PDB file of N, CA and C in Angstrom:
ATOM      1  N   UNK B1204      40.308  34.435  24.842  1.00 52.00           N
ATOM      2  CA  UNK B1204      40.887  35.542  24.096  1.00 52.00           C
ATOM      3  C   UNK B1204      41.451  36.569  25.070  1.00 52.00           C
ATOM      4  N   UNK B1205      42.434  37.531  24.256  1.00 65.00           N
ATOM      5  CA  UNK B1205      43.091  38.221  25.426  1.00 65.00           C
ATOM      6  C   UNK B1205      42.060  39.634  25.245  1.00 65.00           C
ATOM      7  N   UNK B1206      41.055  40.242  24.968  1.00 72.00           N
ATOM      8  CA  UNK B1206      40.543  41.141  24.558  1.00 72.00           C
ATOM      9  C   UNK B1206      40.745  41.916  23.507  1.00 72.00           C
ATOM     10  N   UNK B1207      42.002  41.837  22.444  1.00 79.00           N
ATOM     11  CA  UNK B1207      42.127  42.422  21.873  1.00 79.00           C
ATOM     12  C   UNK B1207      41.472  42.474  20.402  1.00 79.00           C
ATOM     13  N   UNK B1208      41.133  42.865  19.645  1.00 80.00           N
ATOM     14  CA  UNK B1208      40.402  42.937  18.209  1.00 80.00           C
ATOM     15  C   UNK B1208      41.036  41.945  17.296  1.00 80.00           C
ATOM     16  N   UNK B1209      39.706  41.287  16.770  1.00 81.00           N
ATOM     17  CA  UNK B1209      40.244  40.545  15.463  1.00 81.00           C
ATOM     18  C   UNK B1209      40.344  40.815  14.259  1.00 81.00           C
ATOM     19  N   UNK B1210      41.434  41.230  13.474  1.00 73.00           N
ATOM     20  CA  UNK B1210      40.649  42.139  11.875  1.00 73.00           C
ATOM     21  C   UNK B1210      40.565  40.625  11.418  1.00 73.00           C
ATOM     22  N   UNK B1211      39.438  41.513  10.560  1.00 75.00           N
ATOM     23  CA  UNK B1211      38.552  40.116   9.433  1.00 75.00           C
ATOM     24  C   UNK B1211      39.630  40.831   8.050  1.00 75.00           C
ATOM     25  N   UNK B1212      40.144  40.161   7.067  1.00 73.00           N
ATOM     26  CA  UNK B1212      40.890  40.255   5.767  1.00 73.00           C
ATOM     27  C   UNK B1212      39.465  40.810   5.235  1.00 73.00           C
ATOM     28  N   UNK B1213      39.857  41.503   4.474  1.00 70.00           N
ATOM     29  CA  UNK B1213      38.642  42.244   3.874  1.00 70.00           C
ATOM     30  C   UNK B1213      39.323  42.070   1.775  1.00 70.00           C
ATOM     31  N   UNK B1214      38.827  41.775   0.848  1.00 67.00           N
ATOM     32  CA  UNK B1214      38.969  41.541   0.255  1.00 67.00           C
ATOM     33  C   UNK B1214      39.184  43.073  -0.656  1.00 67.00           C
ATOM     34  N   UNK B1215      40.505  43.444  -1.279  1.00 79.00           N
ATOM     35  CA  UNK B1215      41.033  44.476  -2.417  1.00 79.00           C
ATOM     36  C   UNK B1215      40.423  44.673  -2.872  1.00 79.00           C
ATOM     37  N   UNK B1216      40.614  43.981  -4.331  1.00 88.00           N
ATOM     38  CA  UNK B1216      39.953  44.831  -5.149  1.00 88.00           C
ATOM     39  C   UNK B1216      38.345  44.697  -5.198  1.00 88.00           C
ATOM     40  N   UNK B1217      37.895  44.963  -6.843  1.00 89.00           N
ATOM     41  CA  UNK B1217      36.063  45.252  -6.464  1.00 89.00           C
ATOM     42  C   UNK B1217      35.853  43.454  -6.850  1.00 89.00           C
ATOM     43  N   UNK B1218      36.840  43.212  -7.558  1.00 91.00           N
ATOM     44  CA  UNK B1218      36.463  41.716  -8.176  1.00 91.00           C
ATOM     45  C   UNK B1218      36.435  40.601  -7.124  1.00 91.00           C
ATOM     46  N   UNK B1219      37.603  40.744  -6.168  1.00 89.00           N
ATOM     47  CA  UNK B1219      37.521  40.031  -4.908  1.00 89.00           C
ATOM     48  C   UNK B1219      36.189  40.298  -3.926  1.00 89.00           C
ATOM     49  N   UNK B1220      35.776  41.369  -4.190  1.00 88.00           N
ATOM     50  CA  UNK B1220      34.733  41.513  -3.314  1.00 88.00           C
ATOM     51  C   UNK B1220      33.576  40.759  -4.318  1.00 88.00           C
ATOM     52  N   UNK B1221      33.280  41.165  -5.054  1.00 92.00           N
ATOM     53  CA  UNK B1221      32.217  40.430  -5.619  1.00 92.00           C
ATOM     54  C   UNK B1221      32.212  38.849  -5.920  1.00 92.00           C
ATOM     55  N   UNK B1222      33.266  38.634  -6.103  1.00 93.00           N
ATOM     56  CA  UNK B1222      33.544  37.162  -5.975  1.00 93.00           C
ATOM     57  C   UNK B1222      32.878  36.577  -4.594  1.00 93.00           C
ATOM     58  N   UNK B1223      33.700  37.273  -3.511  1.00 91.00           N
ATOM     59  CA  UNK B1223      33.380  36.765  -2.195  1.00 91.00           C
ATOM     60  C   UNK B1223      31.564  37.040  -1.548  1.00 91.00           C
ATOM     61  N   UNK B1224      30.939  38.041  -2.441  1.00 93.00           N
ATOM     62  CA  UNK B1224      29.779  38.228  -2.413  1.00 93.00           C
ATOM     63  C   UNK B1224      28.579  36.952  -2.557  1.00 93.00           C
ATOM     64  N   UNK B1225      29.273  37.023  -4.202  1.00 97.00           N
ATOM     65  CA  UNK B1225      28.998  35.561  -4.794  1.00 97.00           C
ATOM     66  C   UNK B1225      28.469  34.525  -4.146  1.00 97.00           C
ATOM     67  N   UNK B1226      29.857  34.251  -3.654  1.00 97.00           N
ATOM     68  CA  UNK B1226      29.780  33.067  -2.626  1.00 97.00           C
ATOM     69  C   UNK B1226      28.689  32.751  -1.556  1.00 97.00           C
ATOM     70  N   UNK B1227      29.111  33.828  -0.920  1.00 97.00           N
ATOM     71  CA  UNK B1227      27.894  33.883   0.425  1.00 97.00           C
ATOM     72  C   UNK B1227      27.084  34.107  -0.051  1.00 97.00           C
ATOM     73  N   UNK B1228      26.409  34.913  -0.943  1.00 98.00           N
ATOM     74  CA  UNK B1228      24.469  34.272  -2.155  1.00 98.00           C
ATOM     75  C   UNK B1228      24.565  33.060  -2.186  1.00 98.00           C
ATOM     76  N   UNK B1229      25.667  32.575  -2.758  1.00 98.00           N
ATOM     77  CA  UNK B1229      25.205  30.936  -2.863  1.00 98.00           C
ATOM     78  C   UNK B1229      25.005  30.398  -1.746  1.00 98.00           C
ATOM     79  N   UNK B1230      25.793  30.439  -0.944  1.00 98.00           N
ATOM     80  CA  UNK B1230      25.382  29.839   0.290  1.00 98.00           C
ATOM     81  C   UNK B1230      24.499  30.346   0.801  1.00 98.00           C
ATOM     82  N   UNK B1231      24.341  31.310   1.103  1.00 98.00           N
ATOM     83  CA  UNK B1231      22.353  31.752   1.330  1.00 98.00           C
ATOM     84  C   UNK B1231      21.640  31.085   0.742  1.00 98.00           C
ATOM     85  N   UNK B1232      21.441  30.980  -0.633  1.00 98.00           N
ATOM     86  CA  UNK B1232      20.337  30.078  -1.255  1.00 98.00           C
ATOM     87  C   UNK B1232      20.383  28.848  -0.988  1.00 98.00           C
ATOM     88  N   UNK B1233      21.810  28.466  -0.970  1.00 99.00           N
ATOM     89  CA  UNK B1233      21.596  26.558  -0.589  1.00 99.00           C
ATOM     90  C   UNK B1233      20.957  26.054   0.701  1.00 99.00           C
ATOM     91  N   UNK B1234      21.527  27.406   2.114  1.00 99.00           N
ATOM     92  CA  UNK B1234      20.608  27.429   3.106  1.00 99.00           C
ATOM     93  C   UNK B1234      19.238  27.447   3.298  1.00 99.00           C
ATOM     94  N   UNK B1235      18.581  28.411   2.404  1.00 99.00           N
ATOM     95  CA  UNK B1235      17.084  28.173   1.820  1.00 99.00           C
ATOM     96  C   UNK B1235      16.914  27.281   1.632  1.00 99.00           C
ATOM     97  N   UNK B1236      17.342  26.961   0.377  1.00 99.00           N
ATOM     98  CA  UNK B1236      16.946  25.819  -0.073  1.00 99.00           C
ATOM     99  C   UNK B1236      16.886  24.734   0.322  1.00 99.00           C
ATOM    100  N   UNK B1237      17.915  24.260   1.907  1.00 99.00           N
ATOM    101  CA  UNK B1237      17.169  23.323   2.748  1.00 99.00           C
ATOM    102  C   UNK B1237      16.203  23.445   3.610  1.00 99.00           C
ATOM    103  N   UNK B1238      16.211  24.992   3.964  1.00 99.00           N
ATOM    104  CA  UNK B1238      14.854  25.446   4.847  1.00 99.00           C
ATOM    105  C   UNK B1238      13.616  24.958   4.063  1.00 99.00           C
ATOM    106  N   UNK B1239      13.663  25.313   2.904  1.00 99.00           N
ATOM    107  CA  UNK B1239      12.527  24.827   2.481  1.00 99.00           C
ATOM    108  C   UNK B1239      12.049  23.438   2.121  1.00 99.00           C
ATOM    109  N   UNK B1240      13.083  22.582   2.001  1.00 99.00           N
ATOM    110  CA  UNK B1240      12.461  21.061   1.687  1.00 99.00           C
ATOM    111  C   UNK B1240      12.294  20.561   2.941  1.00 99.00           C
ATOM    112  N   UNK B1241      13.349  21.108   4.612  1.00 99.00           N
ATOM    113  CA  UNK B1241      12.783  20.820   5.455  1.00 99.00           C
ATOM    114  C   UNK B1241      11.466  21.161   6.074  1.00 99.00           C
ATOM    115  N   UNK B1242      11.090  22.514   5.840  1.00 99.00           N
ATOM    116  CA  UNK B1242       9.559  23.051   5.861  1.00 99.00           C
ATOM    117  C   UNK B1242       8.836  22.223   5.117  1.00 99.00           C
ATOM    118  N   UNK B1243       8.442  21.489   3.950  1.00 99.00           N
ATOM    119  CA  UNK B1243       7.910  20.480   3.115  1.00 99.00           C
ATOM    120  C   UNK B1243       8.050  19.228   3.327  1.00 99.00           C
ATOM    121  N   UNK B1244       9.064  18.942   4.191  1.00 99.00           N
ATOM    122  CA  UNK B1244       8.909  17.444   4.677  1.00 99.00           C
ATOM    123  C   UNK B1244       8.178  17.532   6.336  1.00 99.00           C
ATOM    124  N   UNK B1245       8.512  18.631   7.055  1.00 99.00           N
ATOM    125  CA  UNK B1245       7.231  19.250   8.176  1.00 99.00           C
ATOM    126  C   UNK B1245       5.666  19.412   7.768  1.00 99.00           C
ATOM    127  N   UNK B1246       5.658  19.301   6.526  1.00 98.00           N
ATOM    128  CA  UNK B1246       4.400  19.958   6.527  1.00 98.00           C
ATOM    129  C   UNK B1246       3.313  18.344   5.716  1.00 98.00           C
ATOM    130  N   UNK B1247       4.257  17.705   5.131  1.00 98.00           N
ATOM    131  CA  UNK B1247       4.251  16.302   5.151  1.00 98.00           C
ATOM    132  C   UNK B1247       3.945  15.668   5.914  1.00 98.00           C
ATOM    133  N   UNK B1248       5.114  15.942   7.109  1.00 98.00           N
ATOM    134  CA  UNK B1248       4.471  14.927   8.773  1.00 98.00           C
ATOM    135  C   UNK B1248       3.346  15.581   8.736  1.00 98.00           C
ATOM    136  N   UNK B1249       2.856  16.796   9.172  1.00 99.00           N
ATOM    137  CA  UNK B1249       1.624  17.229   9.730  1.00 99.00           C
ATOM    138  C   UNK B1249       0.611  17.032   9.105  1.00 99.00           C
ATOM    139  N   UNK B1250       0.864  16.482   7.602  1.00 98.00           N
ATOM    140  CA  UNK B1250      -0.689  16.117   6.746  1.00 98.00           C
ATOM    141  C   UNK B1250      -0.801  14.322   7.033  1.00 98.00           C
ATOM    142  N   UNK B1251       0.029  13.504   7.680  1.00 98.00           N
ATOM    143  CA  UNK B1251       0.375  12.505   8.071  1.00 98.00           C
ATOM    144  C   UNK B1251      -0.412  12.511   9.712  1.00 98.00           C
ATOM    145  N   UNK B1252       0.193  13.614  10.247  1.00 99.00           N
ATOM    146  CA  UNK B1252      -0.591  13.361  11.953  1.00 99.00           C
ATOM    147  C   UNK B1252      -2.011  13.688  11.768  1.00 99.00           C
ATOM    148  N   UNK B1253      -2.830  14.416  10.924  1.00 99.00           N
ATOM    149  CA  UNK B1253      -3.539  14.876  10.977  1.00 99.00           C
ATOM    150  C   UNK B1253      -4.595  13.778  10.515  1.00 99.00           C
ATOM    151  N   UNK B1254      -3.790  13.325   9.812  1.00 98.00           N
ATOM    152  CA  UNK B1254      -4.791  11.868   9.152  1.00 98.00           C
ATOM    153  C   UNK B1254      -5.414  10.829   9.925  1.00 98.00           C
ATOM    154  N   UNK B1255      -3.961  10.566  10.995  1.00 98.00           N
ATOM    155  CA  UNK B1255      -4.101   9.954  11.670  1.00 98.00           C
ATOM    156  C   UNK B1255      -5.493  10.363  13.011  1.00 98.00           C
ATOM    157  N   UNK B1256      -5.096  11.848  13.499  1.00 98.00           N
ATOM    158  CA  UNK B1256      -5.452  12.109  13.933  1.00 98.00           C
ATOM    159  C   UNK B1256      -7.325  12.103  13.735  1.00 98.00           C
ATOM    160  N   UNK B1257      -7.588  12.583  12.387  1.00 98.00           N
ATOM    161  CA  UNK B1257      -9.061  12.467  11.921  1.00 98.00           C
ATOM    162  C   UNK B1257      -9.381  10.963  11.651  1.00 98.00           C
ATOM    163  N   UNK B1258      -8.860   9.853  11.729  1.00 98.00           N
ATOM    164  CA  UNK B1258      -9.307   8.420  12.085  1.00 98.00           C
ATOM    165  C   UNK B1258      -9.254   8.377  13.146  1.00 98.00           C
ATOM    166  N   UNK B1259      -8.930   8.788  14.691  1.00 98.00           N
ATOM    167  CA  UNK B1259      -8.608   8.348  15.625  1.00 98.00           C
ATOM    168  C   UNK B1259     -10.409   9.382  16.678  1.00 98.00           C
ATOM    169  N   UNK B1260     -10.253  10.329  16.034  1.00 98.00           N
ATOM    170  CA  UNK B1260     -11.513  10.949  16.216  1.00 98.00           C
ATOM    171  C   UNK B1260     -12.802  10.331  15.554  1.00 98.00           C
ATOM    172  N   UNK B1261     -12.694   9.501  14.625  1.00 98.00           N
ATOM    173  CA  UNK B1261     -14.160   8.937  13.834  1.00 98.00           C
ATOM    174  C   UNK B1261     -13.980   8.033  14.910  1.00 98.00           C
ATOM    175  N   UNK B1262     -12.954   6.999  15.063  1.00 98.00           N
ATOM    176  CA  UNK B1262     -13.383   6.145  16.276  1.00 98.00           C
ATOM    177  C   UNK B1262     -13.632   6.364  17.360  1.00 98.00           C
ATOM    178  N   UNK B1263     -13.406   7.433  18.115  1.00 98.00           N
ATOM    179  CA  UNK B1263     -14.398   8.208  19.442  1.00 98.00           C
ATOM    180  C   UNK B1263     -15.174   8.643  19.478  1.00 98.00           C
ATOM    181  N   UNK B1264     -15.847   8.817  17.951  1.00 98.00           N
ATOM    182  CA  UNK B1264     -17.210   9.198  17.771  1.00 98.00           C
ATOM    183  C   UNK B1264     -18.152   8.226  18.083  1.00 98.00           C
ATOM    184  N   UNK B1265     -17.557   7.513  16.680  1.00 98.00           N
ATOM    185  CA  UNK B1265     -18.152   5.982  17.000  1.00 98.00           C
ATOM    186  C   UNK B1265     -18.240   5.145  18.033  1.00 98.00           C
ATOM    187  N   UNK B1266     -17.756   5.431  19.004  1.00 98.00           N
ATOM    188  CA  UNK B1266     -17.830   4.735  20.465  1.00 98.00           C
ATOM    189  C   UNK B1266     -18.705   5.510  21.650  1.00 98.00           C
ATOM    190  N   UNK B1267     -18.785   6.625  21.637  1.00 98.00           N
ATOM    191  CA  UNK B1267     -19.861   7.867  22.227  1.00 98.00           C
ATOM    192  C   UNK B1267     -20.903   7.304  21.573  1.00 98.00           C
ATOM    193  N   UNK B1268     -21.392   7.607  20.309  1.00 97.00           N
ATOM    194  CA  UNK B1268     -22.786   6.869  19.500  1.00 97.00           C
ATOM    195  C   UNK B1268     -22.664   5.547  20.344  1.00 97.00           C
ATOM    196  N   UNK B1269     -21.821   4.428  20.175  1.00 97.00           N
ATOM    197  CA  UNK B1269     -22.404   3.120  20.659  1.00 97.00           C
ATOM    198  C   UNK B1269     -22.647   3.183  22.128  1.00 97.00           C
ATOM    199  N   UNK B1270     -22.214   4.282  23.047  1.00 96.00           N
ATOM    200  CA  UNK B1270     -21.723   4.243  24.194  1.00 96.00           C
ATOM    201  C   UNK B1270     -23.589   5.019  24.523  1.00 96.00           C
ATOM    202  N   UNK B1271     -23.806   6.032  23.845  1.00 96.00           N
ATOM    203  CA  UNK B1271     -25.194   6.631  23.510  1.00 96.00           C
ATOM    204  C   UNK B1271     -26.375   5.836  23.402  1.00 96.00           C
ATOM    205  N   UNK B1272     -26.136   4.953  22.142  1.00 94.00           N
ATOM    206  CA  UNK B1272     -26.909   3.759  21.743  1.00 94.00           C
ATOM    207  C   UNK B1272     -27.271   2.941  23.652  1.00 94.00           C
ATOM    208  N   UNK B1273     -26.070   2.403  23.818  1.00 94.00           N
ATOM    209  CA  UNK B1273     -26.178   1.344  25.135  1.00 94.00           C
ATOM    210  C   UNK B1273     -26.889   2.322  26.394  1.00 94.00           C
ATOM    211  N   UNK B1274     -26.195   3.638  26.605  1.00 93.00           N
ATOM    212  CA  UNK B1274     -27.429   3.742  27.828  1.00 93.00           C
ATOM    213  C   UNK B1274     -28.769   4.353  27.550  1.00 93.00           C
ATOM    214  N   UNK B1275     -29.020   4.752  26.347  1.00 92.00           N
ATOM    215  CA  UNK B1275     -30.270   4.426  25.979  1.00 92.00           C
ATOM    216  C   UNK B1275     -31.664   3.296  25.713  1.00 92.00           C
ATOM    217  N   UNK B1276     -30.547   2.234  25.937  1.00 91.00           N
ATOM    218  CA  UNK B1276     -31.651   0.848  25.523  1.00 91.00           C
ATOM    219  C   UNK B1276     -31.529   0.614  27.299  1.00 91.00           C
ATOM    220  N   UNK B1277     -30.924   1.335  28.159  1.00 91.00           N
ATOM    221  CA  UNK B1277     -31.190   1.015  29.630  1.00 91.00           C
ATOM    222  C   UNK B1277     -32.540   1.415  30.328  1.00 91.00           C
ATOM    223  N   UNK B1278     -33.156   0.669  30.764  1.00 91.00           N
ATOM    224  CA  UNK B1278     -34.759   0.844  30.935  1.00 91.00           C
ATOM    225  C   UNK B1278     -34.601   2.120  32.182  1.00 91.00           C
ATOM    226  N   UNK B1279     -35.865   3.024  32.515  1.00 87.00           N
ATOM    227  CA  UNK B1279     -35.312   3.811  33.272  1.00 87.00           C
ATOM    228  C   UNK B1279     -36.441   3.278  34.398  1.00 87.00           C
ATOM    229  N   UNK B1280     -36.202   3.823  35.689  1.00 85.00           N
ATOM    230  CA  UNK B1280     -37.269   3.542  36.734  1.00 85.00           C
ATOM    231  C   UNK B1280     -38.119   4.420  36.121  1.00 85.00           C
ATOM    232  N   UNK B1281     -39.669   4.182  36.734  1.00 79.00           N
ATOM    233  CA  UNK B1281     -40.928   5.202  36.987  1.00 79.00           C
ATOM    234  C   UNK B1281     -40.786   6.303  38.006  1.00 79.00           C
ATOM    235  N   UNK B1282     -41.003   6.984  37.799  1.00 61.00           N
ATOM    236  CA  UNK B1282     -41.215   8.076  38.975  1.00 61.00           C
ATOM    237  C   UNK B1282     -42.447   7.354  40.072  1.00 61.00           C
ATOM    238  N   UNK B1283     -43.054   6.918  39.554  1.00 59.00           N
ATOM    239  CA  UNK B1283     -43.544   6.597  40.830  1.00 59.00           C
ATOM    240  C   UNK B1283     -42.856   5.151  41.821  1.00 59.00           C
ATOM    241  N   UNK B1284     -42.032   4.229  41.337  1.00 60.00           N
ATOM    242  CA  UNK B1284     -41.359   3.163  41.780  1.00 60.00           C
ATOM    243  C   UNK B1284     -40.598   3.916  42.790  1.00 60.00           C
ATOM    244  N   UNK B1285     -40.183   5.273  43.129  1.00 56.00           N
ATOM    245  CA  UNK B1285     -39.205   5.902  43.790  1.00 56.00           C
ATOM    246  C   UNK B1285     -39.473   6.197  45.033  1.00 56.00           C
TER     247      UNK B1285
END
């Protein structure tokens, strides 16, 4: 650009303006309105990872317990054998 100012057309009368008001509400809301089904399909994955995530923790439980279990059945020396 050469620096100089851009006029924006600004709309006459009151009807053009509200018309053009109009518009951009609607398009605000339709913008919402994908914010929000994309926020709801995010919040979807995350009840999805989380699932995953709380099976993936019962099985590291379950392996600490067996892992618990096994060096417990390991006989220990005597204190006096030492």
């Amino acid at each position: 650009m050469d620096g100089a100012a851009r006029l924006i057309a600004f709309p006459a009368s009151p009807q053009d303006r509200l018309r053009l008001s109009a518009r951009r509400l609607e398009a605000a809301l339709q913008e919402q309105a994908e914010a929000i089904r994309d926020f709801h399909a995010s919040v979807g994955e995350l009840s999805v990872a989380m699932g995953r995530l709380r099976h993936n923790v019962g099985n590291y439980r379950a392996a600490l317990d067996e892992l618990a279990d096994s060096v417990a059945a390991v006989p220990r020396p005597n204190a006096a054998c030492r």
